[in-house]
Short mmCIF file of C-alpha atoms and ligand atoms in Angstrom, two decimals:
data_model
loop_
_atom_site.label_atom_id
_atom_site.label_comp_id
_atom_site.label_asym_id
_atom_site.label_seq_id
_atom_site.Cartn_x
_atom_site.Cartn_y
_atom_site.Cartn_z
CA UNK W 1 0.46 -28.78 -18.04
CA UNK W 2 -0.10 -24.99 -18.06
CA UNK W 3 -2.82 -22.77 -19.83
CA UNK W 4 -2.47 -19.57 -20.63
CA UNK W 5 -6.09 -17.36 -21.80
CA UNK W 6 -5.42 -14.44 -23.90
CA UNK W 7 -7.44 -11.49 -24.95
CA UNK W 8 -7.89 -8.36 -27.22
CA UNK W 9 -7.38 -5.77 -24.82
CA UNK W 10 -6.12 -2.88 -26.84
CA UNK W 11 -3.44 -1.57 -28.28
CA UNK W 12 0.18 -2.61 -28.10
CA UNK W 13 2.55 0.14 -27.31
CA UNK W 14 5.82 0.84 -25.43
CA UNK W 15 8.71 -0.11 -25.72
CA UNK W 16 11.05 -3.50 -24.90
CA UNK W 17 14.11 -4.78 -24.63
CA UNK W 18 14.06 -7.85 -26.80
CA UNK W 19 15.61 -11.06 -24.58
CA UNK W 20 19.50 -12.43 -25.66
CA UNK W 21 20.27 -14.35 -28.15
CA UNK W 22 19.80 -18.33 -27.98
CA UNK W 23 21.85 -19.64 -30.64
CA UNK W 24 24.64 -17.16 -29.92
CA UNK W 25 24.02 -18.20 -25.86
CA UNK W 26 24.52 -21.50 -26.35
CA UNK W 27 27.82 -21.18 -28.81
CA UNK W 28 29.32 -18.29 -26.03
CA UNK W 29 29.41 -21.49 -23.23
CA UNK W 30 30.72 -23.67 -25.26
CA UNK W 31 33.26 -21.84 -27.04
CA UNK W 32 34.52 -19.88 -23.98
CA UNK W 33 34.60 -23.89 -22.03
CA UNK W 34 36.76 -24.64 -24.77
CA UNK W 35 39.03 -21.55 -25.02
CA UNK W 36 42.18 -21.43 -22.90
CA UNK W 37 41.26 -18.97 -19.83
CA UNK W 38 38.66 -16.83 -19.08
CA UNK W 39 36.35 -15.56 -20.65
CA UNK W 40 33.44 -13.44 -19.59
CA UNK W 41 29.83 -13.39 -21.41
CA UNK W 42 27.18 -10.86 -20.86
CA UNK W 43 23.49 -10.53 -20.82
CA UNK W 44 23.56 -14.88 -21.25
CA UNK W 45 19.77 -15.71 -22.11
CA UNK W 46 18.73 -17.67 -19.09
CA UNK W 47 16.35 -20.30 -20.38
CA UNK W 48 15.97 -23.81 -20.29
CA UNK W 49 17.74 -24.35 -23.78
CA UNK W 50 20.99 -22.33 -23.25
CA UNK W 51 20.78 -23.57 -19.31
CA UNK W 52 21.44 -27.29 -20.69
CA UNK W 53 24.64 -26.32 -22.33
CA UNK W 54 25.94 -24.44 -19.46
CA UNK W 55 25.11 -27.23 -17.52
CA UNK W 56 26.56 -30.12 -19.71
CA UNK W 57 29.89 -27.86 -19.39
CA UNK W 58 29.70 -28.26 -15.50
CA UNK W 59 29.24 -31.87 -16.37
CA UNK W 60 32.49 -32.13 -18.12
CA UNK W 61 34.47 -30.37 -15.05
CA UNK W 62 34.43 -26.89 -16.64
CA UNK W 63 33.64 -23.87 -13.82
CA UNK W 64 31.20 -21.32 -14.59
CA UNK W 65 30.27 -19.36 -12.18
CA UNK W 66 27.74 -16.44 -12.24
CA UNK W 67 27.29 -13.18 -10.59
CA UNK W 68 24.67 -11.81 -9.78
CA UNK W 69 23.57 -15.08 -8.82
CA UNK W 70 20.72 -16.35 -11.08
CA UNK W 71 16.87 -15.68 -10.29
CA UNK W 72 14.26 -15.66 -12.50
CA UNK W 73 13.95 -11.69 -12.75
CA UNK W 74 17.59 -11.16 -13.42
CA UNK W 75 17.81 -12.56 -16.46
CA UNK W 76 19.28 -9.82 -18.36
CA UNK W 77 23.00 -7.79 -17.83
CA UNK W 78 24.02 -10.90 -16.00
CA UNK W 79 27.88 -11.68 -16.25
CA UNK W 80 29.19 -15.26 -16.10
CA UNK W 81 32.54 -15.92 -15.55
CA UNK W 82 33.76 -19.66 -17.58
CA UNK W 83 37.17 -20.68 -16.95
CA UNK W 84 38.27 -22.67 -20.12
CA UNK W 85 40.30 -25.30 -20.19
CA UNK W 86 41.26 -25.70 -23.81
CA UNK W 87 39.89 -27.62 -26.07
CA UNK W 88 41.51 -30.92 -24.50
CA UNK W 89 40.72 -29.99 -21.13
CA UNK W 90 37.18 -31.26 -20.44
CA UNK W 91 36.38 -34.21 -18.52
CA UNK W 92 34.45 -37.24 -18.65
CA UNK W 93 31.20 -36.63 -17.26
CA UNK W 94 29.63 -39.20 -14.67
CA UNK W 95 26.56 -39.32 -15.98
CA UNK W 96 24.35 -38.99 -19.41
CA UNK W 97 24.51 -35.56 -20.49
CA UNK W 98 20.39 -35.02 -20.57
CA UNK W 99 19.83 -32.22 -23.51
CA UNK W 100 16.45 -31.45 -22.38
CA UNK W 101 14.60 -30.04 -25.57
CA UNK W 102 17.60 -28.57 -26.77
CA UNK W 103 18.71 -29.80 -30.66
CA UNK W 104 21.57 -26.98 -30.50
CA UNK W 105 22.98 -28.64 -27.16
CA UNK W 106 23.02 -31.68 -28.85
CA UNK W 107 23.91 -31.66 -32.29
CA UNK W 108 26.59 -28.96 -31.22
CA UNK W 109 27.97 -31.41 -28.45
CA UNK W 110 28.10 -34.27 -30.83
CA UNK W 111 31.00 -32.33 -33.22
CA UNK W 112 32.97 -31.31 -29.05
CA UNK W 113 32.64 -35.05 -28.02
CA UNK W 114 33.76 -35.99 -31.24
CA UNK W 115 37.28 -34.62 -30.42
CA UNK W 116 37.16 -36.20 -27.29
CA UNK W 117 38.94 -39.25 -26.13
CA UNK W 118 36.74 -40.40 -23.43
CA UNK W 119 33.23 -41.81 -24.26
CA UNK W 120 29.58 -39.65 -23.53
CA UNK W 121 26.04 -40.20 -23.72
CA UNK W 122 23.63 -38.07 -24.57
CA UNK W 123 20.05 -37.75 -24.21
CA UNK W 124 16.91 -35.14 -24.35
CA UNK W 125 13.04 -35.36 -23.71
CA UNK W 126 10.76 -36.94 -25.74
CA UNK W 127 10.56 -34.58 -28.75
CA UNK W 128 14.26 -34.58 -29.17
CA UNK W 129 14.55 -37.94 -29.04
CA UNK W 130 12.30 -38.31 -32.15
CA UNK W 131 14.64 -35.86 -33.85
CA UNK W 132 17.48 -36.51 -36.45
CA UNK W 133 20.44 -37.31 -36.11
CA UNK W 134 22.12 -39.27 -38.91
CA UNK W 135 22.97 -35.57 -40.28
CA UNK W 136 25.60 -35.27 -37.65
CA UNK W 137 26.46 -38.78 -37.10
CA UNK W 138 27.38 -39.35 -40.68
CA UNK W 139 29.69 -36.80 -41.37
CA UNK W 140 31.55 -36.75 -37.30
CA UNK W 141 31.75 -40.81 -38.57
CA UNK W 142 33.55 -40.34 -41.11
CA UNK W 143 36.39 -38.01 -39.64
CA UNK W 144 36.43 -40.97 -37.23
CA UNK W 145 34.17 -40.61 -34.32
CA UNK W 146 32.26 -43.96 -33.17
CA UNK W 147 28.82 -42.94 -32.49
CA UNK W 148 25.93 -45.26 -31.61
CA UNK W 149 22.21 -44.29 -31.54
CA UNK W 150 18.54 -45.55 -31.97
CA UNK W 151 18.52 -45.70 -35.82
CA UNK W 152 19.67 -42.23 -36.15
CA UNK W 153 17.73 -41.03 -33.46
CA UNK W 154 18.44 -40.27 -29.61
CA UNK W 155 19.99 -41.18 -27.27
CA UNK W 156 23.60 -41.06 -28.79
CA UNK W 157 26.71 -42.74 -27.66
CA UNK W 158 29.61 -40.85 -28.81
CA UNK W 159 33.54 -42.12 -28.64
CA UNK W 160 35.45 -39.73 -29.95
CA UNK W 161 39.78 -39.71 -30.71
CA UNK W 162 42.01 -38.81 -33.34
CA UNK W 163 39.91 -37.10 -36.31
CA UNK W 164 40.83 -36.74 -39.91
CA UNK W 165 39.56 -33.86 -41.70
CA UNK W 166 36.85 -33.97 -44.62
CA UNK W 167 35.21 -31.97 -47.19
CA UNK W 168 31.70 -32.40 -46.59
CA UNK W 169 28.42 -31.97 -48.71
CA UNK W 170 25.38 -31.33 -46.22
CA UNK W 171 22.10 -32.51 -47.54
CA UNK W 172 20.89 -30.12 -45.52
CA UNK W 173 21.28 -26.10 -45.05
CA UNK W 174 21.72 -26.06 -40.91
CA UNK W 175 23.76 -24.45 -38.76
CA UNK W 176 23.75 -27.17 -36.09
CA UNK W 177 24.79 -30.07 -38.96
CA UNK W 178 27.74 -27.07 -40.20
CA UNK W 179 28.45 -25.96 -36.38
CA UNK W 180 29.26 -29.97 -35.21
CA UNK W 181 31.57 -30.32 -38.35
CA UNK W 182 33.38 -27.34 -37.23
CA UNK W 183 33.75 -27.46 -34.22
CA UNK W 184 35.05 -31.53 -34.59
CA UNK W 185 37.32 -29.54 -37.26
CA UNK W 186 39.45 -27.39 -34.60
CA UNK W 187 40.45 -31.22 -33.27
CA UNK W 188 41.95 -32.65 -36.74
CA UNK W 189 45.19 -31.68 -38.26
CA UNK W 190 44.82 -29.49 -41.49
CA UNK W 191 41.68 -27.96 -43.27
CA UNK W 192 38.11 -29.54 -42.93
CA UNK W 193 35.93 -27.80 -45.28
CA UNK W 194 31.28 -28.13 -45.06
CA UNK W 195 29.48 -27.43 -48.17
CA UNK W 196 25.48 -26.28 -47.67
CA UNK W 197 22.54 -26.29 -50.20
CA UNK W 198 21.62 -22.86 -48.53
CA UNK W 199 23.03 -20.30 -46.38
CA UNK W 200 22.38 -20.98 -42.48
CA UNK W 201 22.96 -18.56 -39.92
CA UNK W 202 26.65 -18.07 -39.07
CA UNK W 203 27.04 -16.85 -35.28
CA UNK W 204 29.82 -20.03 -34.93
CA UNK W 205 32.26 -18.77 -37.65
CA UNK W 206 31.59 -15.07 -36.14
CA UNK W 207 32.31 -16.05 -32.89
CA UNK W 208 35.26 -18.79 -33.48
CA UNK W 209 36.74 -16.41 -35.64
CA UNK W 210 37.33 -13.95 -32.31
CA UNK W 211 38.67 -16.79 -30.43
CA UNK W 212 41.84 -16.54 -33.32
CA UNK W 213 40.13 -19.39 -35.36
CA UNK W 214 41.24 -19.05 -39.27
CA UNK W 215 38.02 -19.73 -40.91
CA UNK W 216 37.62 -18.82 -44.69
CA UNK W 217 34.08 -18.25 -46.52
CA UNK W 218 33.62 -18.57 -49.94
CA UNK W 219 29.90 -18.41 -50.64
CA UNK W 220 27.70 -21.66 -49.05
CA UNK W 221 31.65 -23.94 -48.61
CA UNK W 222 33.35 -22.76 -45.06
CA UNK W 223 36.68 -24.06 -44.24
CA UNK W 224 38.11 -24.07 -40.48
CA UNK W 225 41.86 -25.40 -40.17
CA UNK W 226 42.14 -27.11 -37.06
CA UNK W 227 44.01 -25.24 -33.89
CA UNK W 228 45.44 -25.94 -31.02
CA UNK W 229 44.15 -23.34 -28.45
CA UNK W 230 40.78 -20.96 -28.59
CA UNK W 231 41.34 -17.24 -27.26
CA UNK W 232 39.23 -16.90 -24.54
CA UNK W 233 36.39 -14.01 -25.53
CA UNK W 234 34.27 -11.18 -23.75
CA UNK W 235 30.92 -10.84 -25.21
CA UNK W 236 27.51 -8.99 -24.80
CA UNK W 237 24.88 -11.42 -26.32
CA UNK W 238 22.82 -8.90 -28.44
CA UNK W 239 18.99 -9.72 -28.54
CA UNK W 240 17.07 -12.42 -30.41
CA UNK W 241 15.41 -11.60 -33.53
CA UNK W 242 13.61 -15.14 -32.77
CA UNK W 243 12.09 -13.77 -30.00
CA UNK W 244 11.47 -9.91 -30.67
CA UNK W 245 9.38 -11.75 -34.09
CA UNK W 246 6.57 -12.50 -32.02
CA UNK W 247 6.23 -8.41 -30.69
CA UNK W 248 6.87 -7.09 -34.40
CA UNK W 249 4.33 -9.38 -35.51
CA UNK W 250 1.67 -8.52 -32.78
CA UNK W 251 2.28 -5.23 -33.37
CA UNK W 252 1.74 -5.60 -36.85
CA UNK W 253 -1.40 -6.63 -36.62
CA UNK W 254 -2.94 -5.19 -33.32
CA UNK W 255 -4.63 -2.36 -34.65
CA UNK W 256 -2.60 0.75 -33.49
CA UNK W 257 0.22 -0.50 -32.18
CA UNK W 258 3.29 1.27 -31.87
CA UNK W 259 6.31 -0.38 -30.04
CA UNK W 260 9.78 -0.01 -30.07
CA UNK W 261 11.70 -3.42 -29.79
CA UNK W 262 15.22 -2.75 -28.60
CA UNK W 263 18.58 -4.34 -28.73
CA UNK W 264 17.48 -6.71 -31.61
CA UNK W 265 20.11 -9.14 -33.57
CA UNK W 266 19.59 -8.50 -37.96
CA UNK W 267 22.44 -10.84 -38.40
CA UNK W 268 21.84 -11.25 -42.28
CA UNK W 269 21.71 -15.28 -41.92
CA UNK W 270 18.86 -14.84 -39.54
CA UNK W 271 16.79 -11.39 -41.14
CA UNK W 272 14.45 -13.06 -43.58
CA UNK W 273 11.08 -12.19 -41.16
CA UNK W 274 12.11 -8.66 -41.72
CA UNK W 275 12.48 -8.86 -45.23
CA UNK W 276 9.11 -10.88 -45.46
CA UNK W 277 6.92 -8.61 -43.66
CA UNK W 278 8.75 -5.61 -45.48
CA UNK W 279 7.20 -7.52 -48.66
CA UNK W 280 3.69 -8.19 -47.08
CA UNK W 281 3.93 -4.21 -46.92
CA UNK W 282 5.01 -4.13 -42.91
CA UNK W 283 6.04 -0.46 -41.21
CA UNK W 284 9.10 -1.71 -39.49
CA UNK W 285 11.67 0.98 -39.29
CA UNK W 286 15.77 -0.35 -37.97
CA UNK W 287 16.79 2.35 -36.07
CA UNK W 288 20.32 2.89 -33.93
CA UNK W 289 22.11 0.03 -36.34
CA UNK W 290 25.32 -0.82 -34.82
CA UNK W 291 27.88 -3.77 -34.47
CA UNK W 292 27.37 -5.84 -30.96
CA UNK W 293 30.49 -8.53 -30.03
CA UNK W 294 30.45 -8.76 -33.97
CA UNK W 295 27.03 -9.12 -34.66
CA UNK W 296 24.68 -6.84 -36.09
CA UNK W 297 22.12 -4.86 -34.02
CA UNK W 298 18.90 -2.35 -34.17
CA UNK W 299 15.88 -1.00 -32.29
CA UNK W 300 12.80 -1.69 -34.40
CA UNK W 301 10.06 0.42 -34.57
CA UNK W 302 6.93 -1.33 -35.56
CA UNK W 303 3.93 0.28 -36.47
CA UNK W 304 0.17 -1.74 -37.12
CA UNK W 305 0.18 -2.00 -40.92
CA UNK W 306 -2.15 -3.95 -43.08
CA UNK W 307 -0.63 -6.65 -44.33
CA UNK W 308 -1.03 -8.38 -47.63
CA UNK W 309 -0.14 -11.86 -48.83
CA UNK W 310 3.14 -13.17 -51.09
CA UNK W 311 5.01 -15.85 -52.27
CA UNK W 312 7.62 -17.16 -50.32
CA UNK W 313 10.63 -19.78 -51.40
CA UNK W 314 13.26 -21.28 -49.72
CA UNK W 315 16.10 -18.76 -49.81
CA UNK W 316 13.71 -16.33 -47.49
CA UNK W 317 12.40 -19.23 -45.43
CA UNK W 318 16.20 -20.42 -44.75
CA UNK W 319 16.46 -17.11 -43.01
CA UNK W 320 13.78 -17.27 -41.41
CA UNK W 321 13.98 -20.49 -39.89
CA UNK W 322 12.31 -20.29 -36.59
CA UNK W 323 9.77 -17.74 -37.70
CA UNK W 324 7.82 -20.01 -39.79
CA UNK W 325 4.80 -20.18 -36.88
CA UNK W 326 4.49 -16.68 -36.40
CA UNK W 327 4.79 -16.03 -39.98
CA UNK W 328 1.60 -18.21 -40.55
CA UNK W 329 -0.11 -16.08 -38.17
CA UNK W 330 0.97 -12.97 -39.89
CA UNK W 331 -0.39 -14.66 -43.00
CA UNK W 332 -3.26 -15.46 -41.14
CA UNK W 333 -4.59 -12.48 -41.20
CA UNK W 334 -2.92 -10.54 -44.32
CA UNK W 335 -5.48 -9.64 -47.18
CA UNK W 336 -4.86 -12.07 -49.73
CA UNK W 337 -3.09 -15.76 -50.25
CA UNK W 338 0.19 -16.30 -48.86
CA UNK W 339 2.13 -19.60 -50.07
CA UNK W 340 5.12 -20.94 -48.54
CA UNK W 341 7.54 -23.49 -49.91
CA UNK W 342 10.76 -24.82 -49.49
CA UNK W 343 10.04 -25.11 -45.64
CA UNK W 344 10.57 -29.33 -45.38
CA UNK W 345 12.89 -28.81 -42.47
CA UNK W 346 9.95 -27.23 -40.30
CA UNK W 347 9.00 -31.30 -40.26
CA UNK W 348 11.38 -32.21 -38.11
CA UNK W 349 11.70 -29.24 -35.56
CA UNK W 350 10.73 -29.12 -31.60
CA UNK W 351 7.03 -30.22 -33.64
CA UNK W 352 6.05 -30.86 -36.86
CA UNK W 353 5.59 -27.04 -37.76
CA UNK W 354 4.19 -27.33 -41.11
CA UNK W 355 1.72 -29.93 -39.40
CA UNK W 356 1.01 -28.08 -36.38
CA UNK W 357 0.18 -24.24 -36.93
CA UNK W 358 -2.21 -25.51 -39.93
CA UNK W 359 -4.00 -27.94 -37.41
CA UNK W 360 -4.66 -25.07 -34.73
CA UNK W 361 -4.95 -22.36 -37.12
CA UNK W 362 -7.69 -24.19 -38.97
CA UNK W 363 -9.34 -24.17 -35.17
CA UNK W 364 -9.27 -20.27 -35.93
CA UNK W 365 -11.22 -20.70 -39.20
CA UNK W 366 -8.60 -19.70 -41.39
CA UNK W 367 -8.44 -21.90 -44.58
CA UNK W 368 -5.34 -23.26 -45.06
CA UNK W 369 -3.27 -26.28 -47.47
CA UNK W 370 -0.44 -28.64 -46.57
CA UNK W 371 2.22 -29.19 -49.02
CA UNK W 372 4.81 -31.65 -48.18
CA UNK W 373 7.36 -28.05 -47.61
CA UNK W 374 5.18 -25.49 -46.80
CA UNK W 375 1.34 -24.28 -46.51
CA UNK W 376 -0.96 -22.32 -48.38
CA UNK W 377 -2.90 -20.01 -46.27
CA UNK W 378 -5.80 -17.79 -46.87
CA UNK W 379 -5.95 -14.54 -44.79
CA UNK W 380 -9.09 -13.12 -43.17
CA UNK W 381 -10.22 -10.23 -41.35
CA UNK W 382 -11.01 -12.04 -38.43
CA UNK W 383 -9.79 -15.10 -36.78
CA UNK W 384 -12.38 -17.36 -34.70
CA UNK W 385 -11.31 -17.42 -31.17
CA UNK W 386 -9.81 -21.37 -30.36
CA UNK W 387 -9.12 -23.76 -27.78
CA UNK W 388 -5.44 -24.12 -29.15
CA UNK W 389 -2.44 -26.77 -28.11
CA UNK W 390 1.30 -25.99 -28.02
CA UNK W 391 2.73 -30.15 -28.92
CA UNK W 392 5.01 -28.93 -26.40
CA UNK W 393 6.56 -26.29 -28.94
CA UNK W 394 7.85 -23.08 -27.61
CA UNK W 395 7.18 -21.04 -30.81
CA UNK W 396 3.96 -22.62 -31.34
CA UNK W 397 2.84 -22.12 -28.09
CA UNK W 398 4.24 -18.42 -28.67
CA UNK W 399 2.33 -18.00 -31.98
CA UNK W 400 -0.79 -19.42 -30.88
CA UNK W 401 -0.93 -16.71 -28.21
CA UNK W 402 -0.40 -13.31 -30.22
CA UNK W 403 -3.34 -15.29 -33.03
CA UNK W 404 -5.52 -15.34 -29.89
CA UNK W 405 -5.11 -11.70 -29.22
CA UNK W 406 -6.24 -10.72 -32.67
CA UNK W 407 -9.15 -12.82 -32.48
CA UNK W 408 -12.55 -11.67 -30.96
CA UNK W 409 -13.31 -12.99 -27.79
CA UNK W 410 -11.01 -15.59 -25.48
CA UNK W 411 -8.55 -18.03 -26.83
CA UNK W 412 -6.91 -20.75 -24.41
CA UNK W 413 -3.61 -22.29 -25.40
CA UNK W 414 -2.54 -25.07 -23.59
CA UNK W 415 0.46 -27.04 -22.25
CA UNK W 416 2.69 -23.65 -22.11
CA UNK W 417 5.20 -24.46 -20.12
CA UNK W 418 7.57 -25.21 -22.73
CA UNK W 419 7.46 -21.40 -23.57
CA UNK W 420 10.45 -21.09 -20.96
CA UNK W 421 12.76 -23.05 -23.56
CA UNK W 422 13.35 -19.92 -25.14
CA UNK W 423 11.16 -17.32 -23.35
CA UNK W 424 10.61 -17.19 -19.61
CA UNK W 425 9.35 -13.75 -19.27
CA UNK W 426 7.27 -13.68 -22.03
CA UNK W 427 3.65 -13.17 -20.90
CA UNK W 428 5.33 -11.00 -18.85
CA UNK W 429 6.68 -8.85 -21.67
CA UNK W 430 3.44 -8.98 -23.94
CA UNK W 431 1.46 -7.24 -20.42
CA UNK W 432 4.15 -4.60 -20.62
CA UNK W 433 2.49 -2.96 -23.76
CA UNK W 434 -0.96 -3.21 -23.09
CA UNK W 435 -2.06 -0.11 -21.12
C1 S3P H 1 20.06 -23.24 -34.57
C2 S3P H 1 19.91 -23.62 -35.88
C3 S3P H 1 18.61 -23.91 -36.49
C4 S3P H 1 17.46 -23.36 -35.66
C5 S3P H 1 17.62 -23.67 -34.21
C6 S3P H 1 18.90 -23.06 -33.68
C7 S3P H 1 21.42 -22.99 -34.06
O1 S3P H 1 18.45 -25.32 -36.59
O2 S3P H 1 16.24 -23.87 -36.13
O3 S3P H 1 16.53 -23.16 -33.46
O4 S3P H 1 21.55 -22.39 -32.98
O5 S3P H 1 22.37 -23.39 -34.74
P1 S3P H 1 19.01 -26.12 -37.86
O6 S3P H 1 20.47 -25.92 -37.89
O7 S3P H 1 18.67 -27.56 -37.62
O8 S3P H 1 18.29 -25.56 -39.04
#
């Protein structure tokens, strides 16, 4: 169990190059195991997360080979090479497929095994085996797929064969419930069709869409028609917005900072931080916007601004799914009250979210309500400095560090390991800007 200190030291400035993409990593292995040939995929974000998809692949006889070879400095401009095999082509694997901490390997898997004829098991650590799964079990059931688990939970048991296609109503707005149900989709004869309360981020129909998938949008109802071969792709993972949100928001509130955050993703689905912050009255100029392997991209420059607090409801939390931690911190220490609602589904991520920045936040003296979707936080000038705990959450872990260096005097955060889920290099990357 690791412990990272952190302290004011100064000024933020520079300029990075913000890490790839993990949702769109994960989706590029997949898709490209499935497609028919090979396909090559740049700049791959090599973290644990992504890692467990690429190796689940191996697992069911796919090749993948990379070049350079991997090391833990080379993470970036990297080229794998996946030969596909179609989407009938994988094989059963010999053991449990183990997901690590990975809901995205998993819940994506579950729709891919779905359309399989051979059975699989699948498994993760302890925090994603207390996650939920009857959201993809009940609609992969009822095109057909015989899936066992714990009472909805991990580990899963998944027989797949001949699927019929549905038109389904999610409860809930996520891409991983919407991804599994199109992707077991491509295996059924005719049109299956997913319906979402709210708009989740759409990298899958982006990127199956390349591969010659015919996928129609019309508003929060997408429609796939099932295929028999995927075009294998070449793709440049842009950056992750995900990950760049913890450098705008340090640099945000660092006083005088100034740092340029490069090669960032503003897919629309995934932009709500940026849109929040611009409300809290952030200086974040997009500069150099351009289109990336048909995904939005910018450079941000991100000056320190004083921020103030807002409202915030469920449309801008939906797009700002995995920002919610770092967004408390920004709230943290904006002049005013910031409430925000609408966030149930931060219960049931890597940690109880909602649960766990107002536990180690309150640590920091800031004053701060639970609702049952969201918190109510007070700002203040300055935060206490806190012995502070990850609960094994990457982005807590992550947001608990850049609150310690706005606070006066030494913050600890510990159990930090788990940071390399998402972000190896990123103590690494936070040193880079302080002079
Ligand atoms: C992801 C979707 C989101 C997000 C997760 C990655 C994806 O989860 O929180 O980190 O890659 O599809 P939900 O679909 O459960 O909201």
């Amino acid at each position: 169990m690791n412990r990272i200190s952190i302290k004011y030291k100064g000024p933020l400035r520079g300029e990075i190059t913000t890490p790839p993409d993990k949702s769109i990593s994960h989706r590029a292995i997949m898709f490209s195991s499935l497609a028919e040939g090979q396909s090559i995929v740049r700049n791959f974000l090599r973290a644990e997360d992504p890692l467990r998809t690429l190796e689940a692949f191996k697992q069911m006889g796919i090749e993948i080979n990379e070049s350079p070879q991997p090391s833990a400095l080379s993470s970036r401009n990297n080229e794998i090479i996946i030969s596909g095999k179609g989407l009938n082509g994988l094989t059963q694997p010999k053991n449990i497929i183990d997901c690590g901490n990975s809901g995205t390997t998993m819940r994506l898997l579950s729709g891919v095994l779905a359309g399989q004829l051979f059975p699989t098991s699948l498994t993760g650590d302890s925090s994603l085996r207390s996650r939920p799964m009857k959201r993809v079990i009940t609609p992969l059931t009822e095109m057909g797929a015989v899936i066992e688990s714990e009472n909805g939970y991990p580990p899963l048991r998944i027989k797949g064969g001949k699927l019929t296609p549905i038109s389904y109503k999610s409860p809930v707005a996520s891409a991983q419930v919407k991804s599994a149900i199109i992707l077991a989709g491509l295996y059924c004869d005719g049109v299956t069709m997913v319906i979402e309360p709210g708009k989740s981020r759409d990298h899958t129909e982006r990127m199956l869409k390349s591969c010659g998938v015919e996928i129609d949008i019309k508003d929060l109802a997408v429609s796939v028609k099932g295929i028999a071969s995927l075009k294998p792709m070449e793709i440049t993972v842009p950056g992750d917005l995900s990950s760049a949100a913890f450098f705008i928001v340090a640099g945000l509130l660092v006083p005088q900072s100034e740092i340029l955050i490069k090669n960032t993703g503003i897919n629309p689905t995934r932009s709500g931080l940026i849109d929040i912050l611009d409300l809290m009255g952030a200086d974040i100029k997009l500069e150099n916007e351009r289109i990336v392997s048909g995904e939005p991209v910018a450079d941000l420059y991100v000056k320190y601004s004083q921020l103030k607090g807002i409202d915030i409801g469920c449309d801008l939390i939906l797009r700002a799914i995995d920002e919610f931690p770092i967004l408390c911190v920004a709230a943290a220490k904006a002049e005013g009250t910031t409430r925000i609602t609408g966030a149930k589904e931060l219960r049931v991520k890597e940690s109880d979210r909602i649960a766990s920045m107002a536990a180690e936040l309150r640590k920091m003296d800031v004053n701060i309500e639970e609702l049952e979707d969201g918190l109510i936080i007070e700002g203040r000038e300055d935060l206490k400095p806190a012995a502070a705990i990850s609960y094994g959450d990457h982005r807590i872990a992550m947001s608990m560090l850049i609150a310690g260096l706005t606070a006066a005097g030494v913050t600890t955060v510990d159990d930090t390991d788990c940071v390399s889920t998402s972000f190896p290099g990123f103590m690494d990357m936070l040193g880079s800007l302080v002079a």
